[in-house]
XYZ file of C-alpha atoms in Angstrom:
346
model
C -6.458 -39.824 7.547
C -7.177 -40.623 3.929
C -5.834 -43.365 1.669
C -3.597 -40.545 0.199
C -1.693 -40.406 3.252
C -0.522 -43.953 2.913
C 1.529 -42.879 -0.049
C 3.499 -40.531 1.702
C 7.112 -41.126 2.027
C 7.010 -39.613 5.431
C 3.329 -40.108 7.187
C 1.485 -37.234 8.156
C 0.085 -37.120 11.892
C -3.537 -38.999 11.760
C -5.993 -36.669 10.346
C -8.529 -37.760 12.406
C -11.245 -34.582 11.673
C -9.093 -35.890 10.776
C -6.225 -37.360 10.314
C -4.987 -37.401 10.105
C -4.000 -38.136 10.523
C -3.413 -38.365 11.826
C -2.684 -37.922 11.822
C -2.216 -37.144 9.491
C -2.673 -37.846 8.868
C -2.285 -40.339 8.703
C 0.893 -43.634 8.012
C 3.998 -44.882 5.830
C 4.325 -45.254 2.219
C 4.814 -48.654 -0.241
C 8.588 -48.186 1.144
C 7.304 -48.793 4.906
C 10.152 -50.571 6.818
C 8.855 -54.093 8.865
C 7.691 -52.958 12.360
C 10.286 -52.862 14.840
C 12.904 -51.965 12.201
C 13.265 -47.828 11.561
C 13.977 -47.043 7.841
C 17.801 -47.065 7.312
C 18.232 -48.660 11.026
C 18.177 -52.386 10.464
C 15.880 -53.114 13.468
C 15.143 -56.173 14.239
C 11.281 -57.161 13.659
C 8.882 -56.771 16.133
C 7.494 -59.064 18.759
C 3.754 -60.130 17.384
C 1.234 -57.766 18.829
C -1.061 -58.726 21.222
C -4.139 -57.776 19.641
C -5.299 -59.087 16.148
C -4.621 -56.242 13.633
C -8.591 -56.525 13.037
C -9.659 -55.165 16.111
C -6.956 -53.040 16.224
C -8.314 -51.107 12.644
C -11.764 -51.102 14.588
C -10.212 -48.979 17.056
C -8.529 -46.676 15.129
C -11.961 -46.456 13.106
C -13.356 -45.424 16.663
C -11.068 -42.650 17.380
C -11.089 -41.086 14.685
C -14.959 -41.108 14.058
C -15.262 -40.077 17.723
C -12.507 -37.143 16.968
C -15.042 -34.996 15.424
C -17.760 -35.705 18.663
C -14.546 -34.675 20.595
C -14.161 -31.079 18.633
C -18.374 -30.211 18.737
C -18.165 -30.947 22.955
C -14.809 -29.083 23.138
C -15.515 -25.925 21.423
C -18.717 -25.370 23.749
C -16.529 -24.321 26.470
C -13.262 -23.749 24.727
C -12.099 -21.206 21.546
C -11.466 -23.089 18.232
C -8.037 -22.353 18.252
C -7.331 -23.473 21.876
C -8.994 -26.598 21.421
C -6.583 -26.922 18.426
C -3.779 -26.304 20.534
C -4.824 -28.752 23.520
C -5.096 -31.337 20.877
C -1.241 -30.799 19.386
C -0.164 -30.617 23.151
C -1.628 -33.799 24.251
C -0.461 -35.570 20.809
C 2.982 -34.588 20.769
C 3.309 -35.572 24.360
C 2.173 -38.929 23.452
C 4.771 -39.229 20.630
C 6.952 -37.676 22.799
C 6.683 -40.220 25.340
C 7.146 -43.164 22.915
C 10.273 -41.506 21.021
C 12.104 -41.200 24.645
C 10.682 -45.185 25.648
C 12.791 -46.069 21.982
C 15.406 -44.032 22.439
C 15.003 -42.125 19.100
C 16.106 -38.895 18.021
C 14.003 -36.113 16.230
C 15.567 -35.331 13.041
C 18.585 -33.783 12.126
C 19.261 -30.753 9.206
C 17.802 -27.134 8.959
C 16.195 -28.420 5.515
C 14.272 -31.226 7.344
C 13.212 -29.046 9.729
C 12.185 -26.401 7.257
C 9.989 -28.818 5.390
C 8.651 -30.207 8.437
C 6.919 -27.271 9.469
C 5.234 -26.421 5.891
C 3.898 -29.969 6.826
C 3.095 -28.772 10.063
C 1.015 -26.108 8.881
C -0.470 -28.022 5.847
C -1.686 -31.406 7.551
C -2.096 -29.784 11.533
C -2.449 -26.355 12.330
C -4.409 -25.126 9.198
C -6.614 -28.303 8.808
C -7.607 -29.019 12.630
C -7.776 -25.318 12.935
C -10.806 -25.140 10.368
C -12.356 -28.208 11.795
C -12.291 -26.936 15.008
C -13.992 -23.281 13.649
C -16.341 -25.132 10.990
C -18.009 -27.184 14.256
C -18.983 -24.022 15.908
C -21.822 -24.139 13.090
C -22.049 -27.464 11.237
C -22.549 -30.777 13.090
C -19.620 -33.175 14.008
C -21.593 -35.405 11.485
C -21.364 -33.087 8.377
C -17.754 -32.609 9.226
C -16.985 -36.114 9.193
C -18.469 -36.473 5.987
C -16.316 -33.369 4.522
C -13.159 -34.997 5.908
C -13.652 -38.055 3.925
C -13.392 -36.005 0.613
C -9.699 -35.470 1.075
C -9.095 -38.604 -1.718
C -11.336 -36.342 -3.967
C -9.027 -33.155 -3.413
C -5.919 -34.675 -3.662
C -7.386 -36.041 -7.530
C -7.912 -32.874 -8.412
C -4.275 -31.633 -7.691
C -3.342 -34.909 -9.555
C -4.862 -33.099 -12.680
C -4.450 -29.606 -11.788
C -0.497 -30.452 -10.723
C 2.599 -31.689 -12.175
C 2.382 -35.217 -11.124
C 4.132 -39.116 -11.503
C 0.628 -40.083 -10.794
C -1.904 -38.996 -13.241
C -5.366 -40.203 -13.009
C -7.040 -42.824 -15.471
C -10.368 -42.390 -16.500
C -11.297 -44.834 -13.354
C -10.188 -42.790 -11.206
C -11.944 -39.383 -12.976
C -15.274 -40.851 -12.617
C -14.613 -41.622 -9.095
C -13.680 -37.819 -8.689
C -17.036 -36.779 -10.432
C -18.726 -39.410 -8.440
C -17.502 -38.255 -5.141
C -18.082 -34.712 -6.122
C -21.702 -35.129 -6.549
C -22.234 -37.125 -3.136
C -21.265 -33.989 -1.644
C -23.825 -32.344 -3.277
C -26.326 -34.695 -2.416
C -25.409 -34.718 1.273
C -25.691 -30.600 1.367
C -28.836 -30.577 -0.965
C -28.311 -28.966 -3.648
C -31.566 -28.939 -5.021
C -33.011 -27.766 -2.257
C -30.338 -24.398 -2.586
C -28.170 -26.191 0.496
C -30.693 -24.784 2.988
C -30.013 -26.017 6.632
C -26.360 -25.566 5.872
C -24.045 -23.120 7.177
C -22.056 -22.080 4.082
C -18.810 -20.592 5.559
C -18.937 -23.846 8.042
C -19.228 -26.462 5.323
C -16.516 -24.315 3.294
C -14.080 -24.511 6.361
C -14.846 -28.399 6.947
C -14.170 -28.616 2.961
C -10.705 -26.549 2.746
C -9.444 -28.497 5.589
C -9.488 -31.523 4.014
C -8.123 -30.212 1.025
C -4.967 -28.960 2.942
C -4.923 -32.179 3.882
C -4.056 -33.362 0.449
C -1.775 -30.292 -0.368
C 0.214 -31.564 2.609
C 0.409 -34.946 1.356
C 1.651 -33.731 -2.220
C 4.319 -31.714 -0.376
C 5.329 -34.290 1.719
C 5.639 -37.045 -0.855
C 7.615 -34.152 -2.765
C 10.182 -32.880 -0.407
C 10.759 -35.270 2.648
C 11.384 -38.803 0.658
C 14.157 -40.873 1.372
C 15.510 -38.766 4.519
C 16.610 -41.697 6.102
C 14.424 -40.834 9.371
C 11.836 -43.004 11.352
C 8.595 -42.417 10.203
C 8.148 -42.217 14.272
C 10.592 -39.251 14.457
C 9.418 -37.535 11.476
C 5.835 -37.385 12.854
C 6.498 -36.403 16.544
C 8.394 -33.473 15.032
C 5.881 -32.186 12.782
C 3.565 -32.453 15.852
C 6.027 -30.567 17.671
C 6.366 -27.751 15.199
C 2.670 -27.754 14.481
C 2.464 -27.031 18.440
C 4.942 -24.374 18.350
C 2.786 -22.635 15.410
C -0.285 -22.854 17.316
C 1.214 -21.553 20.406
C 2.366 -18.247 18.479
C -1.055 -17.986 16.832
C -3.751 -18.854 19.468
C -2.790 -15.627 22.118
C -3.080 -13.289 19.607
C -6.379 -14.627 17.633
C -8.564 -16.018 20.651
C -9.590 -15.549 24.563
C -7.311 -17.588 26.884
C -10.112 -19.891 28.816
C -11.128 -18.580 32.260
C -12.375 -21.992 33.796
C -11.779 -25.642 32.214
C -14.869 -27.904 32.511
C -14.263 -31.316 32.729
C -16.525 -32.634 29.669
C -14.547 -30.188 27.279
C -11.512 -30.739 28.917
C -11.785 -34.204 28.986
C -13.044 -34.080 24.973
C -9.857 -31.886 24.107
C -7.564 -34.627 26.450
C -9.096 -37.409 24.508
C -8.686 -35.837 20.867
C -4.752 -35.231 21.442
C -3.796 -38.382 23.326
C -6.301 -40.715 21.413
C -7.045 -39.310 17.737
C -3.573 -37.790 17.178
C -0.868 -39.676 19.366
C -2.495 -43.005 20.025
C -3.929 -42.969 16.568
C -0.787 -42.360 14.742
C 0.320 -45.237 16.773
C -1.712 -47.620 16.190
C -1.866 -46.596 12.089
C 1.774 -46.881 12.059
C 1.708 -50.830 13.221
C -1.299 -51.518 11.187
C 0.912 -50.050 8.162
C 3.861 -52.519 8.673
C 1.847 -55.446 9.574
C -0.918 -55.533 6.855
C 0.477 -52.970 4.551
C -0.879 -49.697 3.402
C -3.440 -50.644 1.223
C -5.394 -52.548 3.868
C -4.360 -49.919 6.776
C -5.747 -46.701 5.048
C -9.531 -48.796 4.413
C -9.814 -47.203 7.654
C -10.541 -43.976 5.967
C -14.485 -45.766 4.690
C -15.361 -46.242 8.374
C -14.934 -42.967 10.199
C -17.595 -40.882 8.362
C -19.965 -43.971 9.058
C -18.698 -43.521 13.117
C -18.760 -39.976 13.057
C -22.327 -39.912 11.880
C -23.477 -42.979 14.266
C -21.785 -40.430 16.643
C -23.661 -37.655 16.187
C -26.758 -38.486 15.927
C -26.789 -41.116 19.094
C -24.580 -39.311 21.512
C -25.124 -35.380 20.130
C -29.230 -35.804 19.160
C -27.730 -34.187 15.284
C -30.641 -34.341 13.133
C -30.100 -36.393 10.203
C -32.060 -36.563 6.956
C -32.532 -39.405 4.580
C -29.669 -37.251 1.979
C -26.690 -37.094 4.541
C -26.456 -41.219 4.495
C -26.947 -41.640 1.164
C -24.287 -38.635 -0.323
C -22.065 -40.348 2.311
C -22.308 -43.505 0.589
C -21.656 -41.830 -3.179
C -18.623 -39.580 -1.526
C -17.441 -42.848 -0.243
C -17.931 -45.086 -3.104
C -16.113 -42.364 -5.262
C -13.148 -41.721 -2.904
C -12.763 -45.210 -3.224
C -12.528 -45.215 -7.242
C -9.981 -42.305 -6.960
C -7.721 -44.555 -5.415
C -7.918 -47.307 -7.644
C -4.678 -48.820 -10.007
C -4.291 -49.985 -12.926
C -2.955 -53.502 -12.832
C 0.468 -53.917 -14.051
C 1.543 -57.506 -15.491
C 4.486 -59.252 -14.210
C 7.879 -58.215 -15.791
C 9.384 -61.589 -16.822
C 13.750 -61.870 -16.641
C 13.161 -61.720 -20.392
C 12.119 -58.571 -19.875
């Protein structure tokens, strides 16, 4: 999930190839409720976690770099779309699971619902779709990379879009910064051989449905008075029912199940979609957003470690080094302006 997530008013699964996350996306916005407390609920706060929110980030930095190791071993035994679907399964389970432990209920109103699944589509089905198909021919490293331009997309809908939160000339450059890492990292200069175009162009759309997600969830599903909990396990849930229509009719039910894939696909639902959304959520209302979505720098660093160590992906000296630029001007797209103190004077 991207640091654009965080400013959702209701959190996208984690992104993990996402995202979210997460997974989206994912997490909550700058209204996030104190843990233990769902919005509009009056919870009482949370007993203090067991482990320190540090390691805690490191592990959510983990499963989502792994995610995109998880797609590249499950789509050598499984169809794109299927491994899509295993992943929404396994995820919504694990929401499932936790929703039933609290004793909350999934959201009420056809016009929640009906926004939900646009989400649905937007920041789950579409996006880990394309991930999922963009792996068959690019390398879990490259697609790590390309999920870590989602801050860079959702700039350029800033600018493109009616928005409350136009860019300053900060966060421009960071958008022509980040732009030109991703050039690097495909070299351009050397015409983008050793790159599979329509791969790189999936990995790339994905994350920018990402950040259309985000924009329509910031836009329609504010102030609904639901747990960020519920809202999530029911865009899971509807992003499951999508895939479930889709994957029959588009690609070949799996005649045998292989325990490395299967294991891979088990792993990227319960771990970098349920667990991750999770753990996200808790990092959210303990440390706030700001901190929780610096996540978002680490997983293309994890994916690529990855990839290379566990995979053998070849990696040359221009993959590292765009990373670093994409990073650096991801980073200046989210930047602020800082706004002085009103005074009671005032």
């Amino acid at each position: 999930m991207t640091p654009a997530a965080a400013r959702a008013t209701a959190p996208p699964a984690p992104a993990g190839p996402s995202t979210g996350a997460a997974t989206a996306a994912p997490a909550a916005p700058a209204g996030v409720r104190p843990a233990g407390g769902a919005p509009g609920t009056g919870g009482s706060p949370a007993a203090r976690p067991l482990l320190d929110w540090r390691i805690r980030f490191g592990v959510l930095a983990l499963i989502w770099g792994f995610s995109f190791l998880f797609i590249k071993v499950g789509t050598e035994s499984f169809a794109p779309l299927y491994v899509t679907l295993g992943r929404m399964v396994f995820g919504t389970a694990v929401l499932a699971a936790v929703l039933v432990v609290k004793r909350e209920r999934l959201p009420r109103g056809a016009r929640v619902w009906g926004h939900l699944a646009v989400a649905a589509f937007f920041l789950n089905a579409l996006p880990f779709s394309l991930f999922a198909y963009a792996e068959l021919t690019i390398s879990s490293t490259l697609a790590g990379i390309c999920n870590a331009t989602s801050p860079l997309w959702g700039m350029v809908l800033a600018v493109v879009a009616v928005s409350d939160d136009r860019p300053n000339r900060q966060r421009v450059a960071g958008l022509g910064l980040g732009f030109i890492g991703v050039l690097i990292v495909l070299g351009a200069w050397q015409g983008f051989s050793g790159q599979d175009p329509a791969g790189t162009s999936m990995a790339l759309v994905a994350s920018l449905s990402y950040a259309v997600g985000w924009l329509y969830v910031r836009r329609t599903l504010s102030g609904t008075g639901n747990s960020h909990l519920a809202m999530s396990g029911a865009q899971l849930l509807l992003g499951t029912v999508q895939l479930a229509v889709v994957t029959p009719l588009f690609a070949p039910a799996p005649d045998s199940f292989p325990a490395l894939p299967l294991l891979s696909v088990i792993a990227l639902g319960a771990l970098g979609t349920g667990l991750a959304f999770l753990v996200q959520y808790g990092l959210v209302a303990e440390v706030g957003p700001t901190t929780a979505m610096m996540v978002t720098y680490f997983v293309p660093v994890i994916a690529t470690a990855a990839g290379v160590a566990i995979l053998g992906e070849h990696l040359s000296w221009n993959t590292p080094v765009g990373a670093l630029v994409v990073l650096a001007g991801a980073a200046l797209t989210q930047s602020r302006p800082h706004r002085k103190a009103r005074t009671g004077a005032e």
